[in-house]
Short mmCIF file of C-alpha atoms and ligand atoms in Angstrom, two decimals:
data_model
loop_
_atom_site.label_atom_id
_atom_site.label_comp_id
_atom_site.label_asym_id
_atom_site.label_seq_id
_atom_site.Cartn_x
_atom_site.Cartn_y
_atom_site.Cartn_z
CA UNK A 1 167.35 119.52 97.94
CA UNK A 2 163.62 119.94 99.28
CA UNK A 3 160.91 118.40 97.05
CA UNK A 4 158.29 120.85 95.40
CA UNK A 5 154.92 119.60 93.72
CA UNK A 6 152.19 121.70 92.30
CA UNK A 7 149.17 121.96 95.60
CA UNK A 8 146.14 119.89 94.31
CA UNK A 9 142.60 121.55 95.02
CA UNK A 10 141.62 118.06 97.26
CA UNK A 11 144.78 118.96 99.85
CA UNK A 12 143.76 122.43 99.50
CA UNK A 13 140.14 121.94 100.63
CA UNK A 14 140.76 120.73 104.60
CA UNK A 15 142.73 124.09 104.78
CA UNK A 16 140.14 126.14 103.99
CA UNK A 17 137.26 125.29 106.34
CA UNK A 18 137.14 128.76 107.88
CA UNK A 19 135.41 128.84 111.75
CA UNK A 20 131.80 129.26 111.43
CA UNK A 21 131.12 132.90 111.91
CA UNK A 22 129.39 133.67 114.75
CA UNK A 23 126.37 136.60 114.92
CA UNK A 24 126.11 137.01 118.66
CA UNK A 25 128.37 139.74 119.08
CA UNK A 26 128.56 139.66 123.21
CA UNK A 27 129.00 135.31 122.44
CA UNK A 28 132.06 136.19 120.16
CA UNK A 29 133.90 139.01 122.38
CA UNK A 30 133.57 136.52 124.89
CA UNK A 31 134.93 133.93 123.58
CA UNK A 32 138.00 135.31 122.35
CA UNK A 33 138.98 136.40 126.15
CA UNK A 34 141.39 133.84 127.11
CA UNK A 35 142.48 135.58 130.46
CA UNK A 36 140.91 137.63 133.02
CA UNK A 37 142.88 140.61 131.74
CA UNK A 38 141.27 140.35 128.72
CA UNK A 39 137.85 140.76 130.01
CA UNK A 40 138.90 143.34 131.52
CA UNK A 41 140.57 145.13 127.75
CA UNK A 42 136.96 144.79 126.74
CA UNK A 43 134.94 145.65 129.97
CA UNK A 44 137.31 149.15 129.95
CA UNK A 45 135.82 149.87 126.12
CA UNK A 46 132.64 149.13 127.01
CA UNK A 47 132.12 151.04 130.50
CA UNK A 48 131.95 154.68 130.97
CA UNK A 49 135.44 156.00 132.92
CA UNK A 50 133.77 157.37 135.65
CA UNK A 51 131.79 153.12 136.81
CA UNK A 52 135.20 151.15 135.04
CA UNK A 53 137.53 153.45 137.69
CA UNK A 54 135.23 152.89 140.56
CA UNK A 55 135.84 149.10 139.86
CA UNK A 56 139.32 148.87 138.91
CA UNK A 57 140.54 151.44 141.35
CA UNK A 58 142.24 151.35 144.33
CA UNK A 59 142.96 153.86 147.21
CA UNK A 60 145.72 156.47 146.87
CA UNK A 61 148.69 155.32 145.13
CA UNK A 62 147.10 152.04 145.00
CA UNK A 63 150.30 149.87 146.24
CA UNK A 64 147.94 147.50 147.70
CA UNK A 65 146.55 146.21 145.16
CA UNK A 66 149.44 146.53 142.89
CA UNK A 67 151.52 144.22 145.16
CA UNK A 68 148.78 141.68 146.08
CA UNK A 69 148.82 140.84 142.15
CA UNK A 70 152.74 140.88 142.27
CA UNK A 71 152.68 138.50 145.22
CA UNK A 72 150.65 136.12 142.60
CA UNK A 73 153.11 136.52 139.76
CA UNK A 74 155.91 135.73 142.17
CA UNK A 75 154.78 132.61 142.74
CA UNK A 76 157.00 129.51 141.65
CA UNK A 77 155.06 126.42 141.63
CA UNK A 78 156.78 122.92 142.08
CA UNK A 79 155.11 119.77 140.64
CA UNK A 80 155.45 116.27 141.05
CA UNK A 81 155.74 113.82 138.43
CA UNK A 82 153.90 110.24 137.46
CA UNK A 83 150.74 110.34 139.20
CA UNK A 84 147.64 109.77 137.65
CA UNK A 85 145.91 113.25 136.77
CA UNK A 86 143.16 112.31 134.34
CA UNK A 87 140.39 113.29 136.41
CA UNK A 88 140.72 116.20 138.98
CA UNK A 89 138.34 117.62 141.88
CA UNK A 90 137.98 120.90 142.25
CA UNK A 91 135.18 120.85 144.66
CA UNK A 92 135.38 122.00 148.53
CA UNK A 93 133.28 122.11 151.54
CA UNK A 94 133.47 125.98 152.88
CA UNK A 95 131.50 127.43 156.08
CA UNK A 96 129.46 124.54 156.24
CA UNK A 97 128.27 123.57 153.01
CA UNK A 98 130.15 122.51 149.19
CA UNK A 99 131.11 124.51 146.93
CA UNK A 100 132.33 123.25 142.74
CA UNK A 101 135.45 125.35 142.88
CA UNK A 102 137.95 126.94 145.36
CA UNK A 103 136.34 130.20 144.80
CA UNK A 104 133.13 132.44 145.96
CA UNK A 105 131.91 135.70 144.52
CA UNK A 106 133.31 138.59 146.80
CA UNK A 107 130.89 140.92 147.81
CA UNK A 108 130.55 144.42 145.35
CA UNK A 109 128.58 147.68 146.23
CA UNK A 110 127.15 148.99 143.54
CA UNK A 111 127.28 146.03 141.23
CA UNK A 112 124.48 147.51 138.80
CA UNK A 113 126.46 150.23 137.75
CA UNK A 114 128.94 148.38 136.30
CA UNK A 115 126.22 146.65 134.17
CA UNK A 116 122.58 146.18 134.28
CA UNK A 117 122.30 143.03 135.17
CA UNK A 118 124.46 143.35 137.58
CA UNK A 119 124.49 140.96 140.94
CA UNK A 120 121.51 138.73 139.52
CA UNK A 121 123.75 138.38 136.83
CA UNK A 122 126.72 137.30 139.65
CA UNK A 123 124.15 135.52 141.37
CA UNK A 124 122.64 133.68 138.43
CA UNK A 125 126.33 132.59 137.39
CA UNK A 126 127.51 131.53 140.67
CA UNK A 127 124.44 129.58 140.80
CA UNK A 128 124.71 127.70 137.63
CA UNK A 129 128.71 127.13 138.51
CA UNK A 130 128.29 125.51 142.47
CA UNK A 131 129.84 128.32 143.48
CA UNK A 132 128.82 130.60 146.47
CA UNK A 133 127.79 134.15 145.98
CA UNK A 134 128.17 137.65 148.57
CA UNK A 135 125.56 139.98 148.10
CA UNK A 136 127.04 143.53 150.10
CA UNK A 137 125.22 145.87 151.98
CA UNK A 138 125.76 147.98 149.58
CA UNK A 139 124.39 146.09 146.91
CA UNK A 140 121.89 147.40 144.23
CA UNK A 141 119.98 144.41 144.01
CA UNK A 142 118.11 142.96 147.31
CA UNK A 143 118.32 139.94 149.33
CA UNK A 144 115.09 138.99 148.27
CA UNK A 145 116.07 139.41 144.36
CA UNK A 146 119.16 137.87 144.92
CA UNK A 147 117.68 134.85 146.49
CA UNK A 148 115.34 134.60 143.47
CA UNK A 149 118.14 134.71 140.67
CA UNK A 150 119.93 132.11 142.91
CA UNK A 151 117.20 129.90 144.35
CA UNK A 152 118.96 126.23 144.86
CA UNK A 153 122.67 127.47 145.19
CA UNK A 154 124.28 128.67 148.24
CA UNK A 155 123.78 133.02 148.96
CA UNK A 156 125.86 134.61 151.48
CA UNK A 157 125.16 138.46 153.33
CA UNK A 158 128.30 140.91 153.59
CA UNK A 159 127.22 143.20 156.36
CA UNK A 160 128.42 146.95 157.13
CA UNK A 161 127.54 147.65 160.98
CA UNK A 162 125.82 150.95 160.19
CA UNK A 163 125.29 154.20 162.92
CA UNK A 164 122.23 153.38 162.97
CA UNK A 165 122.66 149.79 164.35
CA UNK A 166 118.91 148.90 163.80
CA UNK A 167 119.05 149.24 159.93
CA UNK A 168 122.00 146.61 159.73
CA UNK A 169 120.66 144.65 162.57
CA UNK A 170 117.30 144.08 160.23
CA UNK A 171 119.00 143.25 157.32
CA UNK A 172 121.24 140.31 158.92
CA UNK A 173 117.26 139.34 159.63
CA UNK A 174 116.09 139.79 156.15
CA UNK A 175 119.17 137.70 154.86
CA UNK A 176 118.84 134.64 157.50
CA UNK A 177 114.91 134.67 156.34
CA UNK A 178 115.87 134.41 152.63
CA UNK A 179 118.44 131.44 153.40
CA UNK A 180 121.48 133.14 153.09
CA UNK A 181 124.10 130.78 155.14
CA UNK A 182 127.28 132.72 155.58
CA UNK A 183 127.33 136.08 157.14
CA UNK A 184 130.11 138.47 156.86
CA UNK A 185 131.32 141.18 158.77
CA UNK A 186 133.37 143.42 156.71
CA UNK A 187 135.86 145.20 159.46
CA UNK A 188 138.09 147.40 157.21
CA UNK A 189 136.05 149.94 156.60
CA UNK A 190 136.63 152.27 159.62
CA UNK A 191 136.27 155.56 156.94
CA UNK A 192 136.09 154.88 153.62
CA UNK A 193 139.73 154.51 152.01
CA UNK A 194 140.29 157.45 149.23
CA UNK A 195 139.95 156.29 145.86
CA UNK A 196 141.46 159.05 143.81
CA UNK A 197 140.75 158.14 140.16
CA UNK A 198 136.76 158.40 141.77
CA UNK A 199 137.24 161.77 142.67
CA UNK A 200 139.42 162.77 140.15
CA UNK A 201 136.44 161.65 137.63
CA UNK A 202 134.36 163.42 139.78
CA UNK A 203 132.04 160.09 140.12
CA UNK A 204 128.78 160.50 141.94
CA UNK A 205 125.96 157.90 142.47
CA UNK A 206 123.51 158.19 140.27
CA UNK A 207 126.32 159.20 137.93
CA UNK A 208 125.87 162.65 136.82
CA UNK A 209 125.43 164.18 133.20
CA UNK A 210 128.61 166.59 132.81
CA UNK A 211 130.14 167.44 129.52
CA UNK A 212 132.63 165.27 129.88
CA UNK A 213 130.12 162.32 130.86
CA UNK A 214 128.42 162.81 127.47
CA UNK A 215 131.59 162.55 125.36
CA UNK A 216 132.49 159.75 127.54
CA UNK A 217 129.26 158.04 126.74
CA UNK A 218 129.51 157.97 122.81
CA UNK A 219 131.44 155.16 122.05
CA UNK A 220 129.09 153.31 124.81
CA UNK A 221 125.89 153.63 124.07
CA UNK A 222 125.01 150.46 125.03
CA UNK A 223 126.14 151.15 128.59
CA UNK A 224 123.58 154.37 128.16
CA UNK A 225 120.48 152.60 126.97
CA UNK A 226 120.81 150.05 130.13
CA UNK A 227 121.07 152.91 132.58
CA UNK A 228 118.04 154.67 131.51
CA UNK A 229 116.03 152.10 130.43
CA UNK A 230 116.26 150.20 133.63
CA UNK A 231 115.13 150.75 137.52
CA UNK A 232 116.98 153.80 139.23
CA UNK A 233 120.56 152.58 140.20
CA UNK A 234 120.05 152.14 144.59
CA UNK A 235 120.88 150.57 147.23
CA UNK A 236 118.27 148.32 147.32
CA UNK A 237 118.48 146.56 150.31
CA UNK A 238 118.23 149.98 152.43
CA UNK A 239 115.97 151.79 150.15
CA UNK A 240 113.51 151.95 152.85
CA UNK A 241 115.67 153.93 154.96
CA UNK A 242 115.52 156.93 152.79
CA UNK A 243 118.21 159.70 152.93
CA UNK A 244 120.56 160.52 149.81
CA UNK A 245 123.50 157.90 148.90
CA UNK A 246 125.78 160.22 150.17
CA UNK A 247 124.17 160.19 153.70
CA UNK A 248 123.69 156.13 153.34
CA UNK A 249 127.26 155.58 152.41
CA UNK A 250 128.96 158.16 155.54
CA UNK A 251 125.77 155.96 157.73
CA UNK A 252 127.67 153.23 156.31
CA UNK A 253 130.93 153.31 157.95
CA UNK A 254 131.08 153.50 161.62
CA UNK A 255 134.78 154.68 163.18
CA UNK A 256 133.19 153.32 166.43
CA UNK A 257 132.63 149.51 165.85
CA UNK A 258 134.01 147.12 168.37
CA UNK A 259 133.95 143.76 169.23
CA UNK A 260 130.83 144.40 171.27
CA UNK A 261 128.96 144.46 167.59
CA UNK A 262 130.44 140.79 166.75
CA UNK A 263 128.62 139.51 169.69
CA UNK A 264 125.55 141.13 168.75
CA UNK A 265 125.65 139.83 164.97
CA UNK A 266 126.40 136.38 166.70
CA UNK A 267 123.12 136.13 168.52
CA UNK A 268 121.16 137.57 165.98
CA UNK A 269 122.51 135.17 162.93
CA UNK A 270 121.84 131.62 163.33
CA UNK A 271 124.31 130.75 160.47
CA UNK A 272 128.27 131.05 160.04
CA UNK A 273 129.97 134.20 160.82
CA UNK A 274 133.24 135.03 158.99
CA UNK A 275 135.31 138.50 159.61
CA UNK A 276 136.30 139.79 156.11
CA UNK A 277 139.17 141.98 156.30
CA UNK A 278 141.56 140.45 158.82
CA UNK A 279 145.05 141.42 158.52
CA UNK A 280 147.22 140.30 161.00
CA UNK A 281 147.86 136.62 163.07
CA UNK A 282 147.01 138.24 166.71
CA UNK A 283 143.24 139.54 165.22
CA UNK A 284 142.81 136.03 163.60
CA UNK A 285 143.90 133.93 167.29
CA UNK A 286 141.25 136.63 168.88
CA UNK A 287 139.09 135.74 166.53
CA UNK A 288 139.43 132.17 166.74
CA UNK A 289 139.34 132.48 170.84
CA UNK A 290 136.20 134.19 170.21
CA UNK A 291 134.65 131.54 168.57
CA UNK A 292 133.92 132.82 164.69
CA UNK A 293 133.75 130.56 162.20
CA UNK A 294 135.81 131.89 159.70
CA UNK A 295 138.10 134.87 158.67
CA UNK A 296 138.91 136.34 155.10
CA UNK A 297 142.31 137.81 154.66
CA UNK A 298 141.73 140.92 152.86
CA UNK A 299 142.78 144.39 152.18
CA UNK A 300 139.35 145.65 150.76
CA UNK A 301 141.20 144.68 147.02
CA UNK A 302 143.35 147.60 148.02
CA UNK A 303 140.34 149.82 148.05
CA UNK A 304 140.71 150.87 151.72
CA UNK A 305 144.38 151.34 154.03
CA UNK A 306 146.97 151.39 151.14
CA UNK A 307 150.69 149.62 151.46
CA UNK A 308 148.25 147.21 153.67
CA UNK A 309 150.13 143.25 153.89
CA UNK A 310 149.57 141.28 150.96
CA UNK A 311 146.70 138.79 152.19
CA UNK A 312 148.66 135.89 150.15
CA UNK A 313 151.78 136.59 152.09
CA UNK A 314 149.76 136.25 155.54
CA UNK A 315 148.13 132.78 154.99
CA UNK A 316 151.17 130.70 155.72
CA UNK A 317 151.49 131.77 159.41
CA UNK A 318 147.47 132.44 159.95
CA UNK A 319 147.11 128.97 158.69
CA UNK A 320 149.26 127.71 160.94
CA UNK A 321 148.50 129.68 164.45
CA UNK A 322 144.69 129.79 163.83
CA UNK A 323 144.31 126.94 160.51
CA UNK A 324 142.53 123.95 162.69
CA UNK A 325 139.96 126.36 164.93
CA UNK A 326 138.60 128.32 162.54
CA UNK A 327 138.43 128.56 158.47
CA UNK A 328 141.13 131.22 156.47
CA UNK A 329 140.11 131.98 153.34
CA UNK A 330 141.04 135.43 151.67
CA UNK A 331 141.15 137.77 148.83
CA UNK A 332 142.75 140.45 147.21
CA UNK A 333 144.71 140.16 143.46
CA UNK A 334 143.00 137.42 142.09
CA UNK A 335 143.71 137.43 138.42
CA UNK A 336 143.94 133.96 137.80
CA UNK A 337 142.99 130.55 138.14
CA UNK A 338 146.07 129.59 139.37
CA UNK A 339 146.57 132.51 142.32
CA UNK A 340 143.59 130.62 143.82
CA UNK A 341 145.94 127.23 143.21
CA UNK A 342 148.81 128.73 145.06
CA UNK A 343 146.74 130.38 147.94
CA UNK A 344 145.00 126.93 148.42
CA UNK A 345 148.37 124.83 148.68
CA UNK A 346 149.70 128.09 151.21
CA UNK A 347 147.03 127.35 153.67
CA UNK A 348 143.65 129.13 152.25
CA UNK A 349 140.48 126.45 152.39
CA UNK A 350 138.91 128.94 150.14
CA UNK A 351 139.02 132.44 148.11
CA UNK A 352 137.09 134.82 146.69
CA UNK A 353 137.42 137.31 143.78
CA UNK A 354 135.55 140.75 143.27
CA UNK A 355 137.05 142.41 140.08
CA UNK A 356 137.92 139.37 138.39
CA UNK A 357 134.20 138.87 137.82
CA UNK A 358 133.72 142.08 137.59
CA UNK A 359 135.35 142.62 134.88
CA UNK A 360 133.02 139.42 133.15
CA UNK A 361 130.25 141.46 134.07
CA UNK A 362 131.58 144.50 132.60
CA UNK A 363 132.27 142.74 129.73
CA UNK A 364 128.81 141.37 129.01
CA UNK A 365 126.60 141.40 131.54
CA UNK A 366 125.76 137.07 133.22
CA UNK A 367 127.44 135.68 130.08
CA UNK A 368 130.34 137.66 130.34
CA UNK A 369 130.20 136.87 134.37
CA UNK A 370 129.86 132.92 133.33
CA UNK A 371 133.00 133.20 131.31
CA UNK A 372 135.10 134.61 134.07
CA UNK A 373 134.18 131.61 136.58
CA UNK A 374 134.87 129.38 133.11
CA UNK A 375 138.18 131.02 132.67
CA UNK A 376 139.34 130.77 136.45
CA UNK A 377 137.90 127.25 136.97
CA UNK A 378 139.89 126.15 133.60
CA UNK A 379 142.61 127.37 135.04
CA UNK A 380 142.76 126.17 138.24
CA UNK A 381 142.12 122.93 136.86
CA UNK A 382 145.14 122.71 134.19
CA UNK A 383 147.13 123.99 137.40
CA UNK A 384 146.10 121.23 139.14
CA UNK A 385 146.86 118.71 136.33
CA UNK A 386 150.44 120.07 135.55
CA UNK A 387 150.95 120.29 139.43
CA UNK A 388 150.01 116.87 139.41
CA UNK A 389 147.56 116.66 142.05
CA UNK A 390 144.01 115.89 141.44
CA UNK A 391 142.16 116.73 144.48
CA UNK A 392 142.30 120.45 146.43
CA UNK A 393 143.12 118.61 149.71
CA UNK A 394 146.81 117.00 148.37
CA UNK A 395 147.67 120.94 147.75
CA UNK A 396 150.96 121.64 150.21
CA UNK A 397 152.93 124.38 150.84
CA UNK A 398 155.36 122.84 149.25
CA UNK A 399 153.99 123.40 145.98
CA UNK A 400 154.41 126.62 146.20
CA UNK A 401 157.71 129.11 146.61
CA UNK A 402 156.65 132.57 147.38
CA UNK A 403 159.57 134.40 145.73
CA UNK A 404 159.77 137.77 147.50
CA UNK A 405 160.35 141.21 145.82
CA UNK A 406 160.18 143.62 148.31
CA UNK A 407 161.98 141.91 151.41
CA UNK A 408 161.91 143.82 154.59
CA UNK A 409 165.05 146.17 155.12
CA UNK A 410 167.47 144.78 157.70
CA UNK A 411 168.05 146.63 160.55
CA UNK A 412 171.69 147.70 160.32
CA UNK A 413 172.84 146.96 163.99
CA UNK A 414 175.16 150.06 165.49
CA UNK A 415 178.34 147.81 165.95
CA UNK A 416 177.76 146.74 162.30
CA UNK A 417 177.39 150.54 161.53
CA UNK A 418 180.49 151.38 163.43
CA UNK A 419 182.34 148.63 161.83
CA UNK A 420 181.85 149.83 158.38
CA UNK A 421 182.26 153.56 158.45
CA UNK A 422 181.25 155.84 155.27
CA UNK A 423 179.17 152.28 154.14
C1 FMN B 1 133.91 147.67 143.01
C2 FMN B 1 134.13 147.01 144.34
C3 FMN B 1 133.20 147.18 145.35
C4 FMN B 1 133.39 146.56 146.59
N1 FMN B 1 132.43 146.69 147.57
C5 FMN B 1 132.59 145.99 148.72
C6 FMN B 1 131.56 146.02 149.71
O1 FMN B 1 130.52 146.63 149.53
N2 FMN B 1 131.77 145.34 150.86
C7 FMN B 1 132.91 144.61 151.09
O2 FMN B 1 133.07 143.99 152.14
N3 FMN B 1 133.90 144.56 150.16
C8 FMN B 1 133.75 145.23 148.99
N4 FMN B 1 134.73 145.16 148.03
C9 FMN B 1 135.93 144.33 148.29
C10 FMN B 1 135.71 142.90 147.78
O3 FMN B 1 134.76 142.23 148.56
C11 FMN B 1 137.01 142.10 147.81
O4 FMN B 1 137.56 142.16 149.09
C12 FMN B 1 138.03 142.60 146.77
O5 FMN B 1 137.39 142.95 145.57
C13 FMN B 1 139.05 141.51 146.51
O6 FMN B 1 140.04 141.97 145.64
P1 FMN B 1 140.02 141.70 144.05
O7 FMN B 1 139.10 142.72 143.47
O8 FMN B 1 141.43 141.91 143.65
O9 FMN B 1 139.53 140.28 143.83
C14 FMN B 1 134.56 145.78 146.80
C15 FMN B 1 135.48 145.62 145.77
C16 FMN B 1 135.28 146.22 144.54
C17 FMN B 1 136.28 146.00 143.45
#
């Protein structure tokens, strides 16, 4: 028989100390994101269509993308037990230099359309977290600006090799004179992969004013007083070269680049040189014979060849043909704190993420980008904990089982065939 009593107003009273409500609105959204996807729920409500498809699409029918962030779910993690986890470090050295947490910003074009503040806000947060940040080529803020939102913290250059080789030769110039250390040389980008929710939207840089961009806009006006009340959306670092986006972005990809450009970049950057977009073991052992410092597994986040490999299902055997002359890193799916956790114990020294801070961004503007590093370094650091290893180094393979959904077909061999008629 259970016990009943009449509740007394003192046992009442610790019950009812309701949260202090907080009147930041951006501080509150923010805070009630416990995931990456979240961020993203809100950045899609508060983002015209036309900028939140250009970020969160993919080329074609977008299978890259979808099964680089399936490769993460299938991940089965194996821990240890009894060691002594009170106090983990997250920190790594990377091309030369430390970084706070396993992970660097990945370089965006057009970061400013997503949100205003765009990469000074990436810049600013990577800055304040120890974390490296990629300003690309196509970036709409300049090396110069970047350099001043991120003064003491570490600023790396993502470089298209352009037609017009002089343009991209002076800006791996302009980024060695503002202290960027890291230069990469993004080689996927032979033609531009074809994003069809962009063309389907009918998205244009500067966007456009079309009916359906006005209705679109209503329920984000926000997103509409930043746009107009701020500099012209460009490409700032090639500004000077004049010519409409359209022109800069077809100048932008070159069909014809060769290794004869890596040698070039080489010479001319006294820093590290990484290739971003490596996709195979026999381009990373060239690579390594060649002498770079560094490659990033990457399909372009799916943006560029689609049903490309999943990056996070190359590292094992990169790491291990190419692992002690040169540094893997790579990208591609990163949703979550602990995808970086199971990329690091498969071979990676380091990641990067482009729409997962994106998506921060999107969501409100450097505080919503400084909540995406939060949520990603929280996480990688409870994965740590419950994988019960406390340093990034003591991450194995073995911690990790790459469960596999999609397994190559087997060859059916003719005698087999034969064997089995009407199989
Ligand atoms: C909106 C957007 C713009 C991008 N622009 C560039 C770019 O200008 N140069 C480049 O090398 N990679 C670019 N990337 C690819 C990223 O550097 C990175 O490889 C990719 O975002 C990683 O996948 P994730 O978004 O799943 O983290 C872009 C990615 C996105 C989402």
């Amino acid at each position: 028989m259970v016990q009943r009593q009449f509740p007394k107003p003192r046992d009442l009273a610790p019950l009812m100390q309701f949260k202090k409500f907080d009147f930041n609105a951006t501080r509150r959204r923010l805070s009630a994101a416990l995931t990456i996807e979240d961020l993203r729920t809100i950045a899609k409500r508060r983002t015209p269509k036309a900028a939140f498809d250009y970020t969160d699409g993919a080329a074609e029918g977008e299978f890259s993308i979808h099964r680089a962030r399936e490769g993460f779910e299938d991940v089965q993690f194996n821990p240890s037990i009894l060691r002594d986890v009170s106090a983990v470090d997250t920190s790594v050295s990377i091309f030369g230099g430390p970084s706070a947490q396993p992970f660097g910003i990945a370089p965006t074009g057009f970061t400013r359309l997503m949100q205003t503040e765009g990469e000074t806000a990436g810049a600013g947060a990577a800055g304040a977290a120890g974390i490296p940040f990629t300003l690309s080529t196509l970036g709409t803020t300049s090396i110069e600006d970047v350099k001043a939102a991120n003064p003491q913290g570490r600023n790396w250059f993502q470089l298209y090799v352009m037609k017009q080789r002089e343009v991209s030769y002076g800006l791996v110039e302009r980024a060695a004179d503002s202290g960027f250390d890291t230069l990469f040389f993004t080689v996927d980008t032979p033609v531009a992969g074809a994003r069809l929710r962009d063309r389907r939207n009918g998205f244009s840089i500067p966007p456009q004013l079309s009916l359906s961009t006005v209705i679109n806009a209503i329920p984000r006006p926000w997103w509409w007083y930043d746009f107009l009340t701020t500099p012209p959306l460009e490409f700032a670092s090639l500004s000077s070269t004049g010519g409409t986006v359209g022109e800069l972005l077809d100048a932008a990809m070159d069909p014809s680049i060769s290794f004869e450009d890596l040698k070039i970049i080489r010479e001319l950057f006294p820093g590290r040189i990484v290739v971003k977009g490596v996709q195979n073991v026999e381009d990373s052992r060239t690579l390594a014979d060649l002498g770079v410092d560094g490659v990033v597994l990457s399909n372009h986040g799916g943006r560029q060849l689609d049903r490309a490999p999943v990056p996070f299902h190359l590292l094992p055997e990169v790491a291990r043909e190419v692992g002690d002359d040169l540094e893997v890193t790579m990208d591609t799916g990163i949703m979550n704190g602990a995808d970086i956790v199971a990329a690091l114990a498969m071979g990676a020294k380091f990641t990067f993420v482009g729409r997962a801070y994106l998506y921060g961004l999107m969501a409100g503007g450097r505080a919503g980008a400084d909540r995406a590093i939060e949520i990603l370094s929280d996480q990688i650091e409870r994965t740590m904990k419950l994988l019960e290893v406390s340093t990034v180094e003591e991450l194995e393979p073995k911690h990790v089982t790459q469960l596999q959904r999609l397994a190559p077909r087997t060859q059916v061999r003719p005698e087999a065939a034969r064997a089995a008629p009407g199989a």
